[in-house]
PDB file of C-alpha atoms in Angstrom:
ATOM      1  CA  MET C 111      12.660 -31.083  -7.845  1.00  0.00           C
ATOM      2  CA  GLY C 112       9.367 -31.060  -6.839  1.00  0.00           C
ATOM      3  CA  ALA C 113       7.409 -28.636  -3.774  1.00  0.00           C
ATOM      4  CA  THR C 114       5.933 -31.673  -0.931  1.00  0.00           C
ATOM      5  CA  VAL C 115       8.002 -33.261   1.622  1.00  0.00           C
ATOM      6  CA  ALA C 116       4.643 -34.782   4.002  1.00  0.00           C
ATOM      7  CA  LYS C 117       4.553 -33.596   8.117  1.00  0.00           C
ATOM      8  CA  VAL C 118       5.872 -34.732  10.794  1.00  0.00           C
ATOM      9  CA  GLN C 119       3.854 -38.099  12.274  1.00  0.00           C
ATOM     10  CA  GLN C 120       2.264 -36.367  15.197  1.00  0.00           C
ATOM     11  CA  ARG C 121       3.656 -38.344  18.519  1.00  0.00           C
ATOM     12  CA  ALA C 122       2.002 -38.090  21.713  1.00  0.00           C
ATOM     13  CA  PRO C 123       4.291 -36.101  24.051  1.00  0.00           C
ATOM     14  CA  VAL C 124       6.913 -37.734  26.299  1.00  0.00           C
ATOM     15  CA  GLN C 125       9.081 -37.119  29.356  1.00  0.00           C
ATOM     16  CA  ALA C 126      12.307 -37.476  27.575  1.00  0.00           C
ATOM     17  CA  PRO C 127      15.371 -35.149  27.802  1.00  0.00           C
ATOM     18  CA  ALA C 128      15.870 -32.752  24.871  1.00  0.00           C
ATOM     19  CA  PHE C 129      18.321 -34.758  23.341  1.00  0.00           C
ATOM     20  CA  ALA C 130      16.831 -37.991  23.006  1.00  0.00           C
ATOM     21  CA  ARG C 131      13.466 -36.564  22.355  1.00  0.00           C
ATOM     22  CA  LEU C 132      15.820 -34.263  19.048  1.00  0.00           C
ATOM     23  CA  LEU C 133      17.382 -38.510  18.372  1.00  0.00           C
ATOM     24  CA  ALA C 134      14.227 -40.046  18.645  1.00  0.00           C
ATOM     25  CA  ARG C 135      12.092 -37.274  16.117  1.00  0.00           C
ATOM     26  CA  LEU C 136      15.569 -37.792  13.374  1.00  0.00           C
ATOM     27  CA  ALA C 137      14.813 -41.358  13.956  1.00  0.00           C
ATOM     28  CA  ASP C 138      11.146 -41.529  13.104  1.00  0.00           C
ATOM     29  CA  ALA C 139      11.198 -44.030  16.624  1.00  0.00           C
ATOM     30  CA  ASP C 140       9.498 -43.988  19.457  1.00  0.00           C
ATOM     31  CA  ILE C 141      10.118 -42.988  22.992  1.00  0.00           C
ATOM     32  CA  PRO C 142       8.813 -46.103  25.461  1.00  0.00           C
ATOM     33  CA  PRO C 143       6.335 -43.658  28.028  1.00  0.00           C
ATOM     34  CA  SER C 144       7.947 -45.288  30.870  1.00  0.00           C
ATOM     35  CA  GLY C 145      11.217 -47.344  32.197  1.00  0.00           C
ATOM     36  CA  PRO C 146      13.419 -48.342  34.630  1.00  0.00           C
ATOM     37  CA  GLY C 147      13.763 -45.982  37.105  1.00  0.00           C
ATOM     38  CA  LEU C 148      17.138 -44.866  38.207  1.00  0.00           C
ATOM     39  CA  GLY C 149      18.632 -47.221  40.053  1.00  0.00           C
ATOM     40  CA  GLU C 150      17.289 -50.137  38.220  1.00  0.00           C
ATOM     41  CA  ARG C 151      19.194 -48.984  35.024  1.00  0.00           C
ATOM     42  CA  LEU C 152      22.998 -47.694  37.225  1.00  0.00           C
ATOM     43  CA  GLY C 153      22.566 -51.964  38.124  1.00  0.00           C
ATOM     44  CA  GLN C 154      22.157 -52.547  34.842  1.00  0.00           C
ATOM     45  CA  TRP C 155      25.555 -50.573  33.558  1.00  0.00           C
ATOM     46  CA  ILE C 156      28.023 -50.197  36.266  1.00  0.00           C
ATOM     47  CA  ASP C 157      29.641 -54.123  37.118  1.00  0.00           C
ATOM     48  CA  TRP C 158      30.155 -54.939  40.662  1.00  0.00           C
ATOM     49  CA  ASN C 159      33.576 -53.716  40.422  1.00  0.00           C
ATOM     50  CA  ARG C 160      32.908 -50.783  39.538  1.00  0.00           C
ATOM     51  CA  ALA C 161      30.469 -51.329  42.407  1.00  0.00           C
ATOM     52  CA  VAL C 162      32.484 -52.110  44.946  1.00  0.00           C
ATOM     53  CA  VAL C 163      34.571 -48.575  44.349  1.00  0.00           C
ATOM     54  CA  LEU C 164      31.825 -46.385  44.123  1.00  0.00           C
ATOM     55  CA  ALA C 165      29.709 -48.218  47.413  1.00  0.00           C
ATOM     56  CA  ARG C 166      34.234 -47.381  48.951  1.00  0.00           C
ATOM     57  CA  ALA C 167      33.903 -43.531  48.232  1.00  0.00           C
ATOM     58  CA  LEU C 168      30.241 -43.373  49.423  1.00  0.00           C
ATOM     59  CA  ASP C 169      31.314 -45.131  52.646  1.00  0.00           C
ATOM     60  CA  GLY C 170      34.323 -44.200  53.264  1.00  0.00           C
ATOM     61  CA  ARG C 171      36.000 -42.208  55.548  1.00  0.00           C
ATOM     62  CA  LEU C 172      35.952 -38.767  54.909  1.00  0.00           C
ATOM     63  CA  PRO C 173      38.835 -37.124  53.521  1.00  0.00           C
ATOM     64  CA  LYS C 174      41.034 -34.581  54.579  1.00  0.00           C
ATOM     65  CA  ALA C 175      40.273 -31.202  54.161  1.00  0.00           C
ATOM     66  CA  GLY C 176      42.160 -29.068  52.161  1.00  0.00           C
ATOM     67  CA  VAL C 177      43.524 -25.625  51.393  1.00  0.00           C
ATOM     68  CA  THR C 178      40.049 -23.868  49.726  1.00  0.00           C
ATOM     69  CA  GLY C 179      41.956 -20.531  49.395  1.00  0.00           C
ATOM     70  CA  ASP C 180      40.010 -17.505  48.542  1.00  0.00           C
ATOM     71  CA  ALA C 181      36.234 -20.170  47.649  1.00  0.00           C
ATOM     72  CA  ALA C 182      34.364 -17.420  46.057  1.00  0.00           C
ATOM     73  CA  GLY C 183      37.223 -15.941  43.412  1.00  0.00           C
ATOM     74  CA  ASP C 184      38.287 -19.831  42.432  1.00  0.00           C
ATOM     75  CA  VAL C 185      34.482 -20.425  41.908  1.00  0.00           C
ATOM     76  CA  ALA C 186      33.607 -17.113  40.144  1.00  0.00           C
ATOM     77  CA  ALA C 187      37.140 -18.092  37.661  1.00  0.00           C
ATOM     78  CA  ASP C 188      35.865 -21.909  36.895  1.00  0.00           C
ATOM     79  CA  ALA C 189      32.648 -20.638  36.299  1.00  0.00           C
ATOM     80  CA  ALA C 190      33.901 -18.106  33.612  1.00  0.00           C
ATOM     81  CA  GLU C 191      36.559 -20.360  31.775  1.00  0.00           C
ATOM     82  CA  CYS C 192      33.415 -23.702  31.646  1.00  0.00           C
ATOM     83  CA  ALA C 193      31.155 -20.784  29.855  1.00  0.00           C
ATOM     84  CA  ARG C 194      33.969 -20.002  28.195  1.00  0.00           C
ATOM     85  CA  VAL C 195      34.789 -23.343  26.333  1.00  0.00           C
ATOM     86  CA  ARG C 196      31.881 -23.944  25.852  1.00  0.00           C
ATOM     87  CA  ALA C 197      30.521 -20.617  23.881  1.00  0.00           C
ATOM     88  CA  SER C 198      33.690 -21.332  21.928  1.00  0.00           C
ATOM     89  CA  LEU C 199      32.374 -25.550  21.120  1.00  0.00           C
ATOM     90  CA  ALA C 200      28.514 -24.539  20.639  1.00  0.00           C
ATOM     91  CA  GLU C 201      30.127 -20.877  17.659  1.00  0.00           C
ATOM     92  CA  ALA C 202      31.741 -24.160  16.777  1.00  0.00           C
ATOM     93  CA  ILE C 203      28.856 -25.918  15.495  1.00  0.00           C
ATOM     94  CA  ALA C 204      27.175 -23.231  14.700  1.00  0.00           C
ATOM     95  CA  GLY C 205      29.578 -21.658  12.284  1.00  0.00           C
ATOM     96  CA  GLU C 206      30.198 -25.643  11.218  1.00  0.00           C
ATOM     97  CA  ARG C 207      34.084 -24.936  11.599  1.00  0.00           C
ATOM     98  CA  GLY C 208      36.020 -27.920  10.100  1.00  0.00           C
ATOM     99  CA  LEU C 209      32.926 -28.726   7.822  1.00  0.00           C
ATOM    100  CA  ASN C 210      34.398 -28.985   3.804  1.00  0.00           C
ATOM    101  CA  LEU C 211      31.438 -29.700   1.696  1.00  0.00           C
ATOM    102  CA  PRO C 212      32.454 -30.469  -2.406  1.00  0.00           C
ATOM    103  CA  THR C 213      30.998 -28.189  -5.073  1.00  0.00           C
ATOM    104  CA  PRO C 214      26.510 -27.797  -4.797  1.00  0.00           C
ATOM    105  CA  ALA C 215      27.354 -29.141  -8.276  1.00  0.00           C
ATOM    106  CA  ALA C 216      28.692 -32.371  -6.405  1.00  0.00           C
ATOM    107  CA  ALA C 217      26.282 -35.284  -5.882  1.00  0.00           C
ATOM    108  CA  PRO C 218      25.755 -35.414  -1.996  1.00  0.00           C
ATOM    109  CA  ASP C 219      27.851 -37.654   0.349  1.00  0.00           C
ATOM    110  CA  TYR C 220      27.647 -37.791   3.644  1.00  0.00           C
ATOM    111  CA  ALA C 221      31.489 -38.931   4.229  1.00  0.00           C
ATOM    112  CA  PRO C 222      32.236 -34.543   5.306  1.00  0.00           C
ATOM    113  CA  PHE C 223      29.301 -34.709   7.562  1.00  0.00           C
ATOM    114  CA  ARG C 224      29.613 -37.809   9.030  1.00  0.00           C
ATOM    115  CA  GLN C 225      34.251 -36.728   9.947  1.00  0.00           C
ATOM    116  CA  TYR C 226      32.760 -33.326  11.251  1.00  0.00           C
ATOM    117  CA  CYS C 227      30.036 -34.672  13.926  1.00  0.00           C
ATOM    118  CA  LEU C 228      33.020 -36.972  14.556  1.00  0.00           C
ATOM    119  CA  ALA C 229      35.505 -34.287  15.331  1.00  0.00           C
ATOM    120  CA  MET C 230      33.019 -32.510  17.107  1.00  0.00           C
ATOM    121  CA  GLN C 231      32.540 -35.152  19.531  1.00  0.00           C
ATOM    122  CA  ARG C 232      35.569 -35.290  20.041  1.00  0.00           C
ATOM    123  CA  ALA C 233      36.345 -31.718  20.885  1.00  0.00           C
ATOM    124  CA  MET C 234      33.287 -31.692  22.906  1.00  0.00           C
ATOM    125  CA  GLN C 235      34.737 -34.754  25.375  1.00  0.00           C
ATOM    126  CA  THR C 236      38.202 -33.434  25.165  1.00  0.00           C
ATOM    127  CA  ALA C 237      36.797 -29.879  26.383  1.00  0.00           C
ATOM    128  CA  SER C 238      34.107 -31.759  29.165  1.00  0.00           C
ATOM    129  CA  GLY C 239      36.379 -34.403  30.920  1.00  0.00           C
ATOM    130  CA  ARG C 240      38.950 -31.048  31.294  1.00  0.00           C
ATOM    131  CA  LEU C 241      37.054 -29.362  32.848  1.00  0.00           C
ATOM    132  CA  ARG C 242      35.622 -31.962  34.690  1.00  0.00           C
ATOM    133  CA  GLY C 243      38.937 -33.118  36.523  1.00  0.00           C
ATOM    134  CA  GLN C 244      39.947 -29.546  37.097  1.00  0.00           C
ATOM    135  CA  LEU C 245      36.567 -28.668  39.138  1.00  0.00           C
ATOM    136  CA  ARG C 246      37.299 -32.412  41.231  1.00  0.00           C
ATOM    137  CA  GLU C 247      40.633 -31.010  41.779  1.00  0.00           C
ATOM    138  CA  ARG C 248      39.025 -27.884  43.631  1.00  0.00           C
ATOM    139  CA  LEU C 249      36.931 -29.736  44.990  1.00  0.00           C
ATOM    140  CA  THR C 250      38.981 -32.167  46.928  1.00  0.00           C
ATOM    141  CA  ALA C 251      40.573 -28.781  48.095  1.00  0.00           C
ATOM    142  CA  GLY C 252      37.852 -27.717  50.221  1.00  0.00           C
ATOM    143  CA  SER C 253      35.694 -29.355  52.562  1.00  0.00           C
ATOM    144  CA  PRO C 254      35.577 -33.646  53.578  1.00  0.00           C
ATOM    145  CA  GLN C 255      32.372 -33.573  52.011  1.00  0.00           C
ATOM    146  CA  MET C 256      33.430 -31.646  48.625  1.00  0.00           C
ATOM    147  CA  ALA C 257      36.584 -34.309  48.733  1.00  0.00           C
ATOM    148  CA  ARG C 258      34.459 -37.145  48.950  1.00  0.00           C
ATOM    149  CA  LEU C 259      31.803 -36.002  45.990  1.00  0.00           C
ATOM    150  CA  ALA C 260      34.755 -36.030  43.605  1.00  0.00           C
ATOM    151  CA  GLU C 261      35.770 -39.488  44.337  1.00  0.00           C
ATOM    152  CA  VAL C 262      32.010 -39.900  43.315  1.00  0.00           C
ATOM    153  CA  ASP C 263      32.295 -38.343  40.451  1.00  0.00           C
ATOM    154  CA  ALA C 264      35.951 -39.567  39.628  1.00  0.00           C
ATOM    155  CA  VAL C 265      34.034 -43.424  40.397  1.00  0.00           C
ATOM    156  CA  MET C 266      30.998 -42.380  38.242  1.00  0.00           C
ATOM    157  CA  GLU C 267      32.771 -41.177  35.588  1.00  0.00           C
ATOM    158  CA  GLN C 268      34.810 -43.889  35.167  1.00  0.00           C
ATOM    159  CA  ALA C 269      32.127 -46.417  35.075  1.00  0.00           C
ATOM    160  CA  LEU C 270      29.989 -44.677  33.416  1.00  0.00           C
ATOM    161  CA  SER C 271      32.002 -43.184  30.317  1.00  0.00           C
ATOM    162  CA  PRO C 272      32.179 -46.635  28.245  1.00  0.00           C
ATOM    163  CA  ARG C 273      27.915 -46.494  28.478  1.00  0.00           C
ATOM    164  CA  GLU C 274      28.557 -42.872  27.301  1.00  0.00           C
ATOM    165  CA  HIS C 275      30.316 -43.278  24.684  1.00  0.00           C
ATOM    166  CA  GLY C 276      28.643 -46.626  23.161  1.00  0.00           C
ATOM    167  CA  LEU C 277      24.828 -44.689  22.515  1.00  0.00           C
ATOM    168  CA  LEU C 278      27.350 -41.122  21.669  1.00  0.00           C
ATOM    169  CA  SER C 279      28.809 -43.518  18.511  1.00  0.00           C
ATOM    170  CA  GLY C 280      25.574 -44.174  17.080  1.00  0.00           C
ATOM    171  CA  VAL C 281      24.811 -40.558  16.372  1.00  0.00           C
ATOM    172  CA  PRO C 282      26.804 -40.318  13.818  1.00  0.00           C
ATOM    173  CA  LEU C 283      24.914 -43.751  12.524  1.00  0.00           C
ATOM    174  CA  MET C 284      21.823 -42.651  13.065  1.00  0.00           C
ATOM    175  CA  LEU C 285      22.529 -38.958  11.087  1.00  0.00           C
ATOM    176  CA  GLU C 286      23.445 -41.399   7.990  1.00  0.00           C
ATOM    177  CA  ALA C 287      20.151 -43.016   7.778  1.00  0.00           C
ATOM    178  CA  TYR C 288      18.681 -39.885   8.073  1.00  0.00           C
ATOM    179  CA  PHE C 289      20.533 -37.723   5.630  1.00  0.00           C
ATOM    180  CA  GLY C 290      19.296 -40.580   3.056  1.00  0.00           C
ATOM    181  CA  ARG C 291      15.281 -40.666   3.316  1.00  0.00           C
ATOM    182  CA  LEU C 292      15.839 -36.868   3.559  1.00  0.00           C
ATOM    183  CA  CYS C 293      18.647 -37.103  -0.130  1.00  0.00           C
ATOM    184  CA  ALA C 294      15.754 -40.574  -1.494  1.00  0.00           C
ATOM    185  CA  ALA C 295      13.061 -38.202  -0.482  1.00  0.00           C
ATOM    186  CA  ALA C 296      14.330 -34.817  -2.669  1.00  0.00           C
ATOM    187  CA  ALA C 297      15.001 -37.312  -5.238  1.00  0.00           C
ATOM    188  CA  GLN C 298      11.264 -38.371  -6.010  1.00  0.00           C
ATOM    189  CA  PRO C 299       8.520 -37.007  -8.016  1.00  0.00           C
ATOM    190  CA  GLN C 300       6.356 -34.939  -5.745  1.00  0.00           C
ATOM    191  CA  ALA C 301       3.482 -37.133  -6.343  1.00  0.00           C
ATOM    192  CA  GLU C 302       5.074 -40.068  -5.833  1.00  0.00           C
ATOM    193  CA  ALA C 303       6.939 -38.528  -2.004  1.00  0.00           C
ATOM    194  CA  ALA C 304       4.040 -37.385  -0.658  1.00  0.00           C
ATOM    195  CA  GLU C 305       3.024 -41.068  -0.043  1.00  0.00           C
ATOM    196  CA  SER C 306       5.901 -42.505   0.078  1.00  0.00           C
ATOM    197  CA  GLN C 307       7.385 -43.143   3.551  1.00  0.00           C
ATOM    198  CA  ALA C 308      10.770 -41.852   3.894  1.00  0.00           C
ATOM    199  CA  ALA C 309       9.729 -38.420   3.287  1.00  0.00           C
ATOM    200  CA  ALA C 310       6.887 -39.542   6.698  1.00  0.00           C
ATOM    201  CA  THR C 311      10.246 -38.010   9.144  1.00  0.00           C
ATOM    202  CA  VAL C 312      10.701 -35.797   7.369  1.00  0.00           C
ATOM    203  CA  ALA C 313       8.539 -31.823   8.766  1.00  0.00           C
ATOM    204  CA  PRO C 314       9.529 -29.202   6.142  1.00  0.00           C
ATOM    205  CA  SER C 315       8.333 -28.862   2.344  1.00  0.00           C
ATOM    206  CA  VAL C 316      11.500 -28.623   0.427  1.00  0.00           C
ATOM    207  CA  ALA C 317      10.081 -27.009  -2.878  1.00  0.00           C
ATOM    208  CA  ALA C 318      14.106 -25.363  -3.602  1.00  0.00           C
ATOM    209  CA  PRO C 319      17.028 -27.632  -4.742  1.00  0.00           C
ATOM    210  CA  GLY C 320      19.544 -28.490  -2.521  1.00  0.00           C
ATOM    211  CA  ALA C 321      16.815 -26.852   0.573  1.00  0.00           C
ATOM    212  CA  TRP C 322      17.246 -30.711   2.000  1.00  0.00           C
ATOM    213  CA  LEU C 323      20.264 -30.324   2.336  1.00  0.00           C
ATOM    214  CA  ALA C 324      19.823 -26.883   4.247  1.00  0.00           C
ATOM    215  CA  LEU C 325      17.768 -28.974   6.293  1.00  0.00           C
ATOM    216  CA  PHE C 326      19.573 -31.275   7.246  1.00  0.00           C
ATOM    217  CA  ARG C 327      22.672 -28.828   8.537  1.00  0.00           C
ATOM    218  CA  ARG C 328      20.494 -26.811  10.366  1.00  0.00           C
ATOM    219  CA  ASP C 329      19.332 -30.677  12.773  1.00  0.00           C
ATOM    220  CA  LEU C 330      23.171 -31.444  13.151  1.00  0.00           C
ATOM    221  CA  LYS C 331      23.511 -28.868  14.171  1.00  0.00           C
ATOM    222  CA  ASP C 332      20.512 -29.220  16.965  1.00  0.00           C
ATOM    223  CA  VAL C 333      22.034 -32.798  17.698  1.00  0.00           C
ATOM    224  CA  LEU C 334      25.203 -30.926  18.118  1.00  0.00           C
ATOM    225  CA  LEU C 335      24.405 -28.338  20.763  1.00  0.00           C
ATOM    226  CA  ALA C 336      21.956 -30.657  22.126  1.00  0.00           C
ATOM    227  CA  GLU C 337      24.781 -33.332  22.781  1.00  0.00           C
ATOM    228  CA  LEU C 338      26.987 -30.051  24.295  1.00  0.00           C
ATOM    229  CA  ASP C 339      24.094 -30.255  27.290  1.00  0.00           C
ATOM    230  CA  VAL C 340      24.228 -33.692  28.143  1.00  0.00           C
ATOM    231  CA  ARG C 341      28.341 -33.599  27.888  1.00  0.00           C
ATOM    232  CA  PHE C 342      27.984 -30.429  30.316  1.00  0.00           C
ATOM    233  CA  HIS C 343      25.522 -31.837  33.176  1.00  0.00           C
ATOM    234  CA  PRO C 344      28.077 -33.374  35.162  1.00  0.00           C
ATOM    235  CA  ILE C 345      30.129 -30.225  35.421  1.00  0.00           C
ATOM    236  CA  GLU C 346      27.099 -27.982  35.654  1.00  0.00           C
ATOM    237  CA  GLY C 347      26.581 -30.049  38.467  1.00  0.00           C
ATOM    238  CA  LEU C 348      30.171 -29.669  39.628  1.00  0.00           C
ATOM    239  CA  LEU C 349      30.275 -26.152  39.440  1.00  0.00           C
ATOM    240  CA  ALA C 350      27.061 -25.723  41.555  1.00  0.00           C
ATOM    241  CA  ALA C 351      28.580 -27.490  44.241  1.00  0.00           C
ATOM    242  CA  LEU C 352      31.459 -25.879  44.563  1.00  0.00           C
ATOM    243  CA  ARG C 353      28.751 -22.834  44.839  1.00  0.00           C
ATOM    244  CA  THR C 354      27.568 -24.056  48.308  1.00  0.00           C
ATOM    245  CA  SER C 355      30.389 -25.123  49.760  1.00  0.00           C
TER     246      SER C 355
END
């Protein structure tokens, strides 16, 4: 096929998480330079029933201290387990484990990528949720202040999980649109592709047959790895609290 796919449109740098910047690039969307503060956003995302529960967790009487045991050894074991699980998920993403593509001669189809993306999202959600629960149990067994942190984290997870699920469930759909734009751009003659609006969001030159698909697979991995980072942020916060307890 033709050798030209236009360069990415240059955008002014915006302060935003890496995951959001990556999705905006692939969707050819602008990130607003500013928006509501964290407190206002939480007010929009948490209904009043959960807000009451959160207030009780923050302002209520401190829980009783638990049995701490070997705190340093426990934290080291927890950190090692979290690192092992995260490395395993990253390895699965890098190796495209579970991605079943048709023969190279078959017409490009997004369906295998959708199934793979959904499977990886489920694996990340299950693993991160299990680890987060284990770390809360460890905090609950510590000082009253750590037990309160565990209680607050449990309330926040319950309150924000629907919002998180709704946002992340849109990732496969966004990738499907990106897949379609790449495929359409690669099918156009060279002269037409240079002027195509669909090709304007695609970065590298795609000279060899199937190179656009390799580009998509690379970007798919980057998106899933960025999502893995997001899902492990609460875990890193709980580990940091355990290290200081």
